[in-house]
Amino acid sequence: MKGKLDHLAIIMDGNGRWAQMRGLERTAGHKAGAAAAIKAAECASEHGIRFLTLYCFSTENWKRPTGEVSFLMGLFSSEFRNHISEIKDKGFRVLHLGRREGLPSSVLSTIDEAVAATAGNKGLTVQLAINYGGEDELERAIRKALESGETAFDHTVISRYLDNPEVPPPDFIVRSGGEKRLSGFLLYQSSYAEIGFYDKLWPDWDENMIESIISDFHKRDRRFGGLS
Ligand code: IPE
Ligand code: IPE
Ligand code: MG
């Protein structure tokens, strides 16, 4: 069965190596990676993709040196704030995916501002996974379900308590930078996602690369346990 690519999810990896190969600080790679993310969103939208999830910062990324973590938090607050009106004008809708606790208030207020400013938009939904871990999301979902008095824990109930229950599961999860693992990304939602691993480092991804992965997706034969 050939399906539509409705939801693309990207593990944007390889920023640090991209910078180090150029004799630059790892943070320069994150800055270049942010520019690649904007291009990817524009390209996804032009190709009719309705949901784009970007893995920006994992619950494990706090283990990195303080300077790198602060730089990233700066990108998610002041840098991102500078793009809100442009994102709004493009018709994109922003959602946050991940744990709020632990994020600096400057990041939370920027995310909230972006979510509020774009809430009425009908174009591409961009889920920003910031302070995201699949295990963490599931733990929080189960806790919320228990607090709401749920007693049954079937798929429908669990799905209802995920961070953004209105977002469909990803059709295609891709990872840049060559590593072949999911690093906690969309643990529950990835059950029938197609997965693609690509060597190209994230800051080098451009429109051509996005078009090339879209064409890879359309070659896949999705059977969902049935027969083709
Ligand atoms: C991905 O790039 C961005 C984040 C995890 C925040 P990396 O920073 O992991 O880059 P590499 O994998 O070290 O090259
Ligand atoms: C995954 O990349 C997280 C993001 C891209 C935000 P990492 O670089 O943190 O993953 P590992 O440590 O190689 O698994
Ligand atoms: Mg990495």
mmCIF file of N, CA, C and O and ligand atoms in Angstrom, residues 12-17 26 64 175 179 181, ligand 3:
data_model
loop_
_atom_site.group_PDB
_atom_site.id
_atom_site.type_symbol
_atom_site.label_atom_id
_atom_site.label_comp_id
_atom_site.label_asym_id
_atom_site.label_seq_id
_atom_site.Cartn_x
_atom_site.Cartn_y
_atom_site.Cartn_z
ATOM 1 N N MET A 12 17.256 15.748 13.674
ATOM 2 C CA MET A 12 18.211 16.660 13.029
ATOM 3 C C MET A 12 19.576 16.474 13.703
ATOM 4 O O MET A 12 19.916 17.188 14.642
ATOM 5 N N ASP A 13 20.351 15.509 13.223
ATOM 6 C CA ASP A 13 21.609 15.182 13.902
ATOM 7 C C ASP A 13 22.808 15.538 13.034
ATOM 8 O O ASP A 13 22.727 15.529 11.807
ATOM 9 N N GLY A 14 23.918 15.843 13.705
ATOM 10 C CA GLY A 14 25.173 16.069 13.000
ATOM 11 C C GLY A 14 25.645 17.519 12.984
ATOM 12 O O GLY A 14 26.633 17.838 12.318
ATOM 13 N N ASN A 15 24.972 18.354 13.750
ATOM 14 C CA ASN A 15 25.376 19.772 13.790
ATOM 15 C C ASN A 15 26.798 19.945 14.314
ATOM 16 O O ASN A 15 27.584 20.726 13.773
ATOM 17 N N GLY A 16 27.106 19.232 15.390
ATOM 18 C CA GLY A 16 28.412 19.376 16.040
ATOM 19 C C GLY A 16 29.526 18.957 15.095
ATOM 20 O O GLY A 16 30.529 19.670 14.925
ATOM 21 N N ARG A 17 29.341 17.788 14.453
ATOM 22 C CA ARG A 17 30.370 17.287 13.531
ATOM 23 C C ARG A 17 30.533 18.220 12.334
ATOM 24 O O ARG A 17 31.648 18.457 11.864
ATOM 25 N N ARG A 26 31.137 23.854 18.085
ATOM 26 C CA ARG A 26 29.921 23.066 17.842
ATOM 27 C C ARG A 26 28.688 23.964 17.731
ATOM 28 O O ARG A 26 27.759 23.666 16.988
ATOM 29 N N ARG A 64 25.027 17.571 28.071
ATOM 30 C CA ARG A 64 26.089 18.262 27.328
ATOM 31 C C ARG A 64 26.679 19.409 28.144
ATOM 32 O O ARG A 64 26.072 19.857 29.111
ATOM 33 N N ARG A 175 16.574 10.385 9.878
ATOM 34 C CA ARG A 175 17.652 10.885 10.729
ATOM 35 C C ARG A 175 18.836 11.258 9.862
ATOM 36 O O ARG A 175 19.285 10.456 9.028
ATOM 37 N N GLU A 179 23.896 8.172 12.188
ATOM 38 C CA GLU A 179 23.644 7.213 13.281
ATOM 39 C C GLU A 179 22.342 6.472 12.999
ATOM 40 O O GLU A 179 21.389 7.065 12.512
ATOM 41 N N ARG A 181 19.806 5.037 14.951
ATOM 42 C CA ARG A 181 18.998 4.827 16.153
ATOM 43 C C ARG A 181 17.990 5.962 16.248
ATOM 44 O O ARG A 181 18.137 6.998 15.590
HETATM 45 MG MG MG B 3 24.321 13.940 17.696
#
